Short mmCIF file of N, CA and C in Angstrom, two decimals:
data_model
loop_
_atom_site.label_atom_id
_atom_site.label_comp_id
_atom_site.label_asym_id
_atom_site.label_seq_id
_atom_site.Cartn_x
_atom_site.Cartn_y
_atom_site.Cartn_z
N MET A 1 0.85 -1.18 0.00
CA MET A 1 0.00 0.00 0.00
C MET A 1 0.90 1.24 0.00
N THR A 2 0.62 2.16 -0.90
CA THR A 2 1.44 3.36 -1.02
C THR A 2 1.00 4.41 0.00
N ASN A 3 1.83 5.45 0.15
CA ASN A 3 1.48 6.55 1.06
C ASN A 3 0.23 7.27 0.57
N GLU A 4 0.10 7.40 -0.75
CA GLU A 4 -1.09 8.05 -1.31
C GLU A 4 -2.36 7.29 -0.91
N GLU A 5 -2.31 5.97 -1.01
CA GLU A 5 -3.48 5.16 -0.64
C GLU A 5 -3.77 5.26 0.85
N LYS A 6 -2.73 5.28 1.68
CA LYS A 6 -2.93 5.43 3.13
C LYS A 6 -3.58 6.77 3.44
N ASN A 7 -3.11 7.84 2.78
CA ASN A 7 -3.69 9.17 3.00
C ASN A 7 -5.16 9.22 2.58
N LEU A 8 -5.46 8.57 1.45
CA LEU A 8 -6.86 8.55 0.98
C LEU A 8 -7.75 7.78 1.95
N LEU A 9 -7.26 6.66 2.48
CA LEU A 9 -8.05 5.88 3.44
C LEU A 9 -8.26 6.67 4.74
N GLU A 10 -7.23 7.41 5.17
CA GLU A 10 -7.39 8.26 6.36
C GLU A 10 -8.42 9.35 6.12
N LYS A 11 -8.36 9.95 4.93
CA LYS A 11 -9.32 11.00 4.59
C LYS A 11 -10.74 10.43 4.55
N LEU A 12 -10.87 9.22 4.00
CA LEU A 12 -12.17 8.55 3.93
C LEU A 12 -12.69 8.25 5.34
N ALA A 13 -11.83 7.74 6.21
CA ALA A 13 -12.23 7.38 7.57
C ALA A 13 -12.58 8.61 8.40
N SER A 14 -11.96 9.75 8.11
CA SER A 14 -12.21 10.96 8.89
C SER A 14 -13.57 11.59 8.58
N GLY A 15 -14.18 11.16 7.48
CA GLY A 15 -15.49 11.73 7.11
C GLY A 15 -15.38 12.88 6.14
N ALA A 16 -14.16 13.20 5.69
CA ALA A 16 -13.97 14.33 4.78
C ALA A 16 -14.61 14.08 3.41
N LEU A 17 -14.78 12.83 3.04
CA LEU A 17 -15.34 12.49 1.72
C LEU A 17 -16.80 12.07 1.79
N ASP A 18 -17.44 12.20 2.96
CA ASP A 18 -18.83 11.78 3.12
C ASP A 18 -19.76 12.56 2.19
N GLY A 19 -20.79 11.88 1.70
CA GLY A 19 -21.80 12.51 0.86
C GLY A 19 -22.16 11.62 -0.31
N ILE A 20 -23.01 12.16 -1.18
CA ILE A 20 -23.45 11.43 -2.38
C ILE A 20 -22.30 11.41 -3.38
N VAL A 21 -22.14 10.28 -4.07
CA VAL A 21 -21.10 10.14 -5.09
C VAL A 21 -21.80 10.02 -6.44
N GLY A 22 -21.57 10.99 -7.31
CA GLY A 22 -22.19 10.96 -8.64
C GLY A 22 -23.67 11.30 -8.59
N ASN A 23 -24.36 10.93 -9.65
CA ASN A 23 -25.80 11.20 -9.76
C ASN A 23 -26.60 9.95 -9.43
N ASP A 24 -27.85 10.15 -9.05
CA ASP A 24 -28.71 8.98 -8.83
C ASP A 24 -29.30 8.53 -10.16
N ILE A 25 -29.65 7.26 -10.22
CA ILE A 25 -30.18 6.64 -11.43
C ILE A 25 -31.60 6.18 -11.14
N THR A 26 -32.52 6.44 -12.05
CA THR A 26 -33.89 5.96 -11.91
C THR A 26 -34.10 4.82 -12.90
N THR A 27 -34.50 3.67 -12.37
CA THR A 27 -34.71 2.50 -13.22
C THR A 27 -36.06 2.60 -13.92
N SER A 28 -36.30 1.69 -14.85
CA SER A 28 -37.57 1.69 -15.59
C SER A 28 -38.74 1.38 -14.67
N GLY A 29 -38.48 0.70 -13.55
CA GLY A 29 -39.54 0.38 -12.60
C GLY A 29 -39.84 1.50 -11.62
N GLY A 30 -39.05 2.58 -11.68
CA GLY A 30 -39.29 3.72 -10.81
C GLY A 30 -38.40 3.75 -9.57
N SER A 31 -37.55 2.75 -9.39
CA SER A 31 -36.63 2.74 -8.25
C SER A 31 -35.49 3.71 -8.49
N THR A 32 -34.92 4.21 -7.41
CA THR A 32 -33.78 5.11 -7.48
C THR A 32 -32.56 4.42 -6.88
N ILE A 33 -31.44 4.49 -7.59
CA ILE A 33 -30.19 3.87 -7.14
C ILE A 33 -29.14 4.97 -7.03
N TRP A 34 -28.39 4.97 -5.92
CA TRP A 34 -27.33 5.95 -5.74
C TRP A 34 -26.21 5.38 -4.88
N LYS A 35 -25.05 6.02 -4.99
CA LYS A 35 -23.88 5.67 -4.19
C LYS A 35 -23.61 6.81 -3.23
N ALA A 36 -23.25 6.47 -1.99
CA ALA A 36 -22.96 7.48 -0.99
C ALA A 36 -21.90 6.97 -0.03
N ILE A 37 -21.21 7.92 0.60
CA ILE A 37 -20.26 7.59 1.66
C ILE A 37 -20.82 8.17 2.94
N LYS A 38 -21.00 7.32 3.94
CA LYS A 38 -21.53 7.75 5.23
C LYS A 38 -20.63 7.21 6.32
N ASN A 39 -20.11 8.09 7.15
CA ASN A 39 -19.18 7.72 8.23
C ASN A 39 -17.97 6.97 7.69
N GLY A 40 -17.49 7.35 6.51
CA GLY A 40 -16.31 6.73 5.92
C GLY A 40 -16.55 5.39 5.27
N LEU A 41 -17.80 4.96 5.16
CA LEU A 41 -18.12 3.65 4.57
C LEU A 41 -18.90 3.84 3.27
N PRO A 42 -18.28 3.53 2.12
CA PRO A 42 -18.99 3.65 0.84
C PRO A 42 -20.05 2.55 0.70
N ALA A 43 -21.20 2.92 0.14
CA ALA A 43 -22.27 1.95 -0.05
C ALA A 43 -23.13 2.37 -1.24
N MET A 44 -23.83 1.38 -1.81
CA MET A 44 -24.78 1.63 -2.89
C MET A 44 -26.18 1.30 -2.37
N PHE A 45 -27.10 2.23 -2.57
CA PHE A 45 -28.46 2.09 -2.06
C PHE A 45 -29.47 2.07 -3.19
N LYS A 46 -30.62 1.46 -2.90
CA LYS A 46 -31.74 1.44 -3.83
C LYS A 46 -33.01 1.67 -3.04
N GLN A 47 -33.83 2.59 -3.52
CA GLN A 47 -35.12 2.83 -2.88
C GLN A 47 -36.20 2.63 -3.92
N GLY A 48 -37.13 1.75 -3.59
CA GLY A 48 -38.23 1.45 -4.49
C GLY A 48 -39.15 2.65 -4.66
N PRO A 49 -40.00 2.59 -5.66
CA PRO A 49 -40.91 3.71 -5.88
C PRO A 49 -41.93 3.81 -4.75
N GLY A 50 -42.25 5.01 -4.38
CA GLY A 50 -43.30 5.23 -3.41
C GLY A 50 -44.65 5.17 -4.11
N GLY A 51 -45.65 5.60 -3.43
CA GLY A 51 -46.97 5.59 -4.04
C GLY A 51 -47.97 6.30 -3.17
N LYS A 52 -49.21 6.18 -3.56
CA LYS A 52 -50.28 6.77 -2.75
C LYS A 52 -51.51 5.90 -2.88
N PHE A 53 -52.34 5.99 -1.87
CA PHE A 53 -53.61 5.27 -1.91
C PHE A 53 -54.66 6.12 -1.21
N PHE A 54 -55.91 5.85 -1.54
CA PHE A 54 -57.02 6.60 -0.97
C PHE A 54 -57.55 5.83 0.23
N ASN A 55 -57.55 6.46 1.39
CA ASN A 55 -57.97 5.78 2.61
C ASN A 55 -59.44 6.02 2.95
N GLY A 56 -60.21 6.49 2.00
CA GLY A 56 -61.62 6.76 2.23
C GLY A 56 -61.89 8.22 2.54
N LYS A 57 -60.84 8.96 2.89
CA LYS A 57 -60.99 10.37 3.22
C LYS A 57 -60.04 11.24 2.41
N GLU A 58 -58.77 10.78 2.29
CA GLU A 58 -57.78 11.55 1.56
C GLU A 58 -56.69 10.61 1.02
N ASN A 59 -55.90 11.13 0.08
CA ASN A 59 -54.78 10.35 -0.45
C ASN A 59 -53.65 10.31 0.58
N GLU A 60 -53.14 9.13 0.84
CA GLU A 60 -51.99 8.98 1.73
C GLU A 60 -50.80 8.55 0.89
N ARG A 61 -49.68 9.19 1.12
CA ARG A 61 -48.45 8.86 0.39
C ARG A 61 -47.55 8.02 1.27
N TYR A 62 -46.77 7.14 0.62
CA TYR A 62 -45.79 6.34 1.35
C TYR A 62 -44.52 6.27 0.51
N GLU A 63 -43.39 6.10 1.22
CA GLU A 63 -42.10 5.99 0.55
C GLU A 63 -41.79 4.54 0.23
N GLY A 64 -40.94 4.34 -0.77
CA GLY A 64 -40.52 3.00 -1.13
C GLY A 64 -39.55 2.44 -0.09
N VAL A 65 -39.30 1.15 -0.16
CA VAL A 65 -38.41 0.47 0.78
C VAL A 65 -36.96 0.75 0.39
N LEU A 66 -36.12 1.04 1.39
CA LEU A 66 -34.70 1.32 1.17
C LEU A 66 -33.89 0.04 1.34
N HIS A 67 -33.08 -0.28 0.32
CA HIS A 67 -32.22 -1.46 0.35
C HIS A 67 -30.77 -1.02 0.24
N THR A 68 -29.87 -1.72 0.91
CA THR A 68 -28.43 -1.52 0.72
C THR A 68 -27.97 -2.60 -0.25
N LEU A 69 -27.57 -2.19 -1.45
CA LEU A 69 -27.19 -3.16 -2.48
C LEU A 69 -25.77 -3.67 -2.29
N GLN A 70 -24.86 -2.77 -1.91
CA GLN A 70 -23.46 -3.16 -1.79
C GLN A 70 -22.76 -2.23 -0.81
N GLU A 71 -21.84 -2.79 -0.03
CA GLU A 71 -20.99 -2.00 0.85
C GLU A 71 -19.54 -2.37 0.59
N TRP A 72 -18.69 -1.39 0.62
CA TRP A 72 -17.26 -1.61 0.48
C TRP A 72 -16.66 -1.47 1.88
N ILE A 73 -16.29 -2.59 2.51
CA ILE A 73 -15.94 -2.60 3.93
C ILE A 73 -14.43 -2.63 4.16
N THR A 74 -13.71 -3.52 3.51
CA THR A 74 -12.27 -3.65 3.76
C THR A 74 -11.51 -2.51 3.08
N ASP A 75 -10.24 -2.34 3.49
CA ASP A 75 -9.43 -1.28 2.89
C ASP A 75 -9.25 -1.50 1.39
N ASP A 76 -9.05 -2.75 0.97
CA ASP A 76 -8.89 -3.04 -0.46
C ASP A 76 -10.17 -2.70 -1.22
N GLU A 77 -11.32 -3.03 -0.64
CA GLU A 77 -12.59 -2.72 -1.29
C GLU A 77 -12.80 -1.20 -1.37
N LYS A 78 -12.42 -0.48 -0.32
CA LYS A 78 -12.56 0.98 -0.33
C LYS A 78 -11.68 1.60 -1.41
N LEU A 79 -10.46 1.07 -1.57
CA LEU A 79 -9.58 1.57 -2.62
C LEU A 79 -10.15 1.26 -4.00
N GLN A 80 -10.77 0.09 -4.16
CA GLN A 80 -11.42 -0.23 -5.43
C GLN A 80 -12.56 0.74 -5.72
N PHE A 81 -13.31 1.10 -4.68
CA PHE A 81 -14.39 2.08 -4.84
C PHE A 81 -13.82 3.42 -5.31
N LEU A 82 -12.73 3.86 -4.66
CA LEU A 82 -12.13 5.14 -5.04
C LEU A 82 -11.55 5.09 -6.45
N GLN A 83 -11.01 3.94 -6.84
CA GLN A 83 -10.47 3.79 -8.20
C GLN A 83 -11.59 3.89 -9.23
N LYS A 84 -12.71 3.26 -8.94
CA LYS A 84 -13.80 3.19 -9.91
C LYS A 84 -14.67 4.44 -9.93
N PHE A 85 -14.98 4.99 -8.76
CA PHE A 85 -15.92 6.11 -8.68
C PHE A 85 -15.29 7.41 -8.20
N GLY A 86 -13.98 7.44 -7.99
CA GLY A 86 -13.32 8.64 -7.48
C GLY A 86 -13.43 9.84 -8.40
N TRP A 87 -13.52 9.59 -9.69
CA TRP A 87 -13.62 10.71 -10.63
C TRP A 87 -14.93 11.48 -10.49
N LEU A 88 -15.91 10.90 -9.80
CA LEU A 88 -17.20 11.57 -9.59
C LEU A 88 -17.20 12.46 -8.36
N MET A 89 -16.12 12.41 -7.56
CA MET A 89 -16.07 13.17 -6.31
C MET A 89 -15.46 14.56 -6.55
N LYS A 90 -15.64 15.44 -5.57
CA LYS A 90 -15.15 16.80 -5.68
C LYS A 90 -13.71 16.96 -5.18
N ASP A 91 -13.15 15.94 -4.55
CA ASP A 91 -11.82 16.02 -3.97
C ASP A 91 -10.75 15.82 -5.06
N ALA A 92 -9.77 16.72 -5.13
CA ALA A 92 -8.74 16.67 -6.18
C ALA A 92 -7.84 15.45 -6.03
N ASP A 93 -7.48 15.08 -4.79
CA ASP A 93 -6.61 13.93 -4.57
C ASP A 93 -7.28 12.63 -5.04
N VAL A 94 -8.55 12.51 -4.75
CA VAL A 94 -9.29 11.30 -5.14
C VAL A 94 -9.43 11.24 -6.66
N LYS A 95 -9.69 12.38 -7.29
CA LYS A 95 -9.79 12.40 -8.76
C LYS A 95 -8.48 11.99 -9.40
N ALA A 96 -7.36 12.49 -8.86
CA ALA A 96 -6.05 12.15 -9.41
C ALA A 96 -5.77 10.66 -9.24
N TYR A 97 -6.13 10.10 -8.08
CA TYR A 97 -5.93 8.67 -7.84
C TYR A 97 -6.78 7.84 -8.79
N SER A 98 -8.02 8.24 -8.99
CA SER A 98 -8.93 7.51 -9.87
C SER A 98 -8.46 7.58 -11.33
N ALA A 99 -7.86 8.70 -11.72
CA ALA A 99 -7.41 8.88 -13.10
C ALA A 99 -6.32 7.88 -13.47
N LYS A 100 -5.55 7.43 -12.49
CA LYS A 100 -4.49 6.45 -12.74
C LYS A 100 -5.06 5.11 -13.20
N PHE A 101 -6.30 4.83 -12.85
CA PHE A 101 -6.91 3.53 -13.14
C PHE A 101 -7.97 3.62 -14.25
N LYS A 102 -8.02 4.77 -14.90
CA LYS A 102 -8.99 4.95 -15.99
C LYS A 102 -8.60 4.03 -17.14
N PRO A 103 -9.56 3.30 -17.71
CA PRO A 103 -9.21 2.39 -18.81
C PRO A 103 -8.74 3.15 -20.04
N LYS A 104 -7.76 2.60 -20.70
CA LYS A 104 -7.23 3.21 -21.93
C LYS A 104 -8.16 2.90 -23.09
N ARG A 105 -8.28 3.86 -23.99
CA ARG A 105 -9.15 3.66 -25.15
C ARG A 105 -8.39 3.04 -26.28
#
C-alpha cells in the first residue's frame, strides 16, 4: 500500500469524503439507485418507488423500501471504490488517484 493510498483511506475514515457520489439513477420500474459515503463507509443504495392510496378520506403517500445493495468494507474494497468512482467526487486527490486507473481507449 502506497502513502497516497494510506492518506486517501485516512481522509475517507475521517469523514472528509462523506456525501453522495455521482448522480442517482432511476430504473424503468421507478426505483432510485445511488452511491454514498456515510461515516467513511462507501455503499450503494436502492429505494423502491413510493406511491399513494385513498384511505376513504384523503390520499396517503408512502415511501418505497430502502435497500443496501453493496458495501465496500475492507481497505482493499474501499480503494477499489475510489479507483472506480473517485472521478465523480469533488476532492482533487481522489480524482487524481482515480485517473491512474482509468481504462485506456
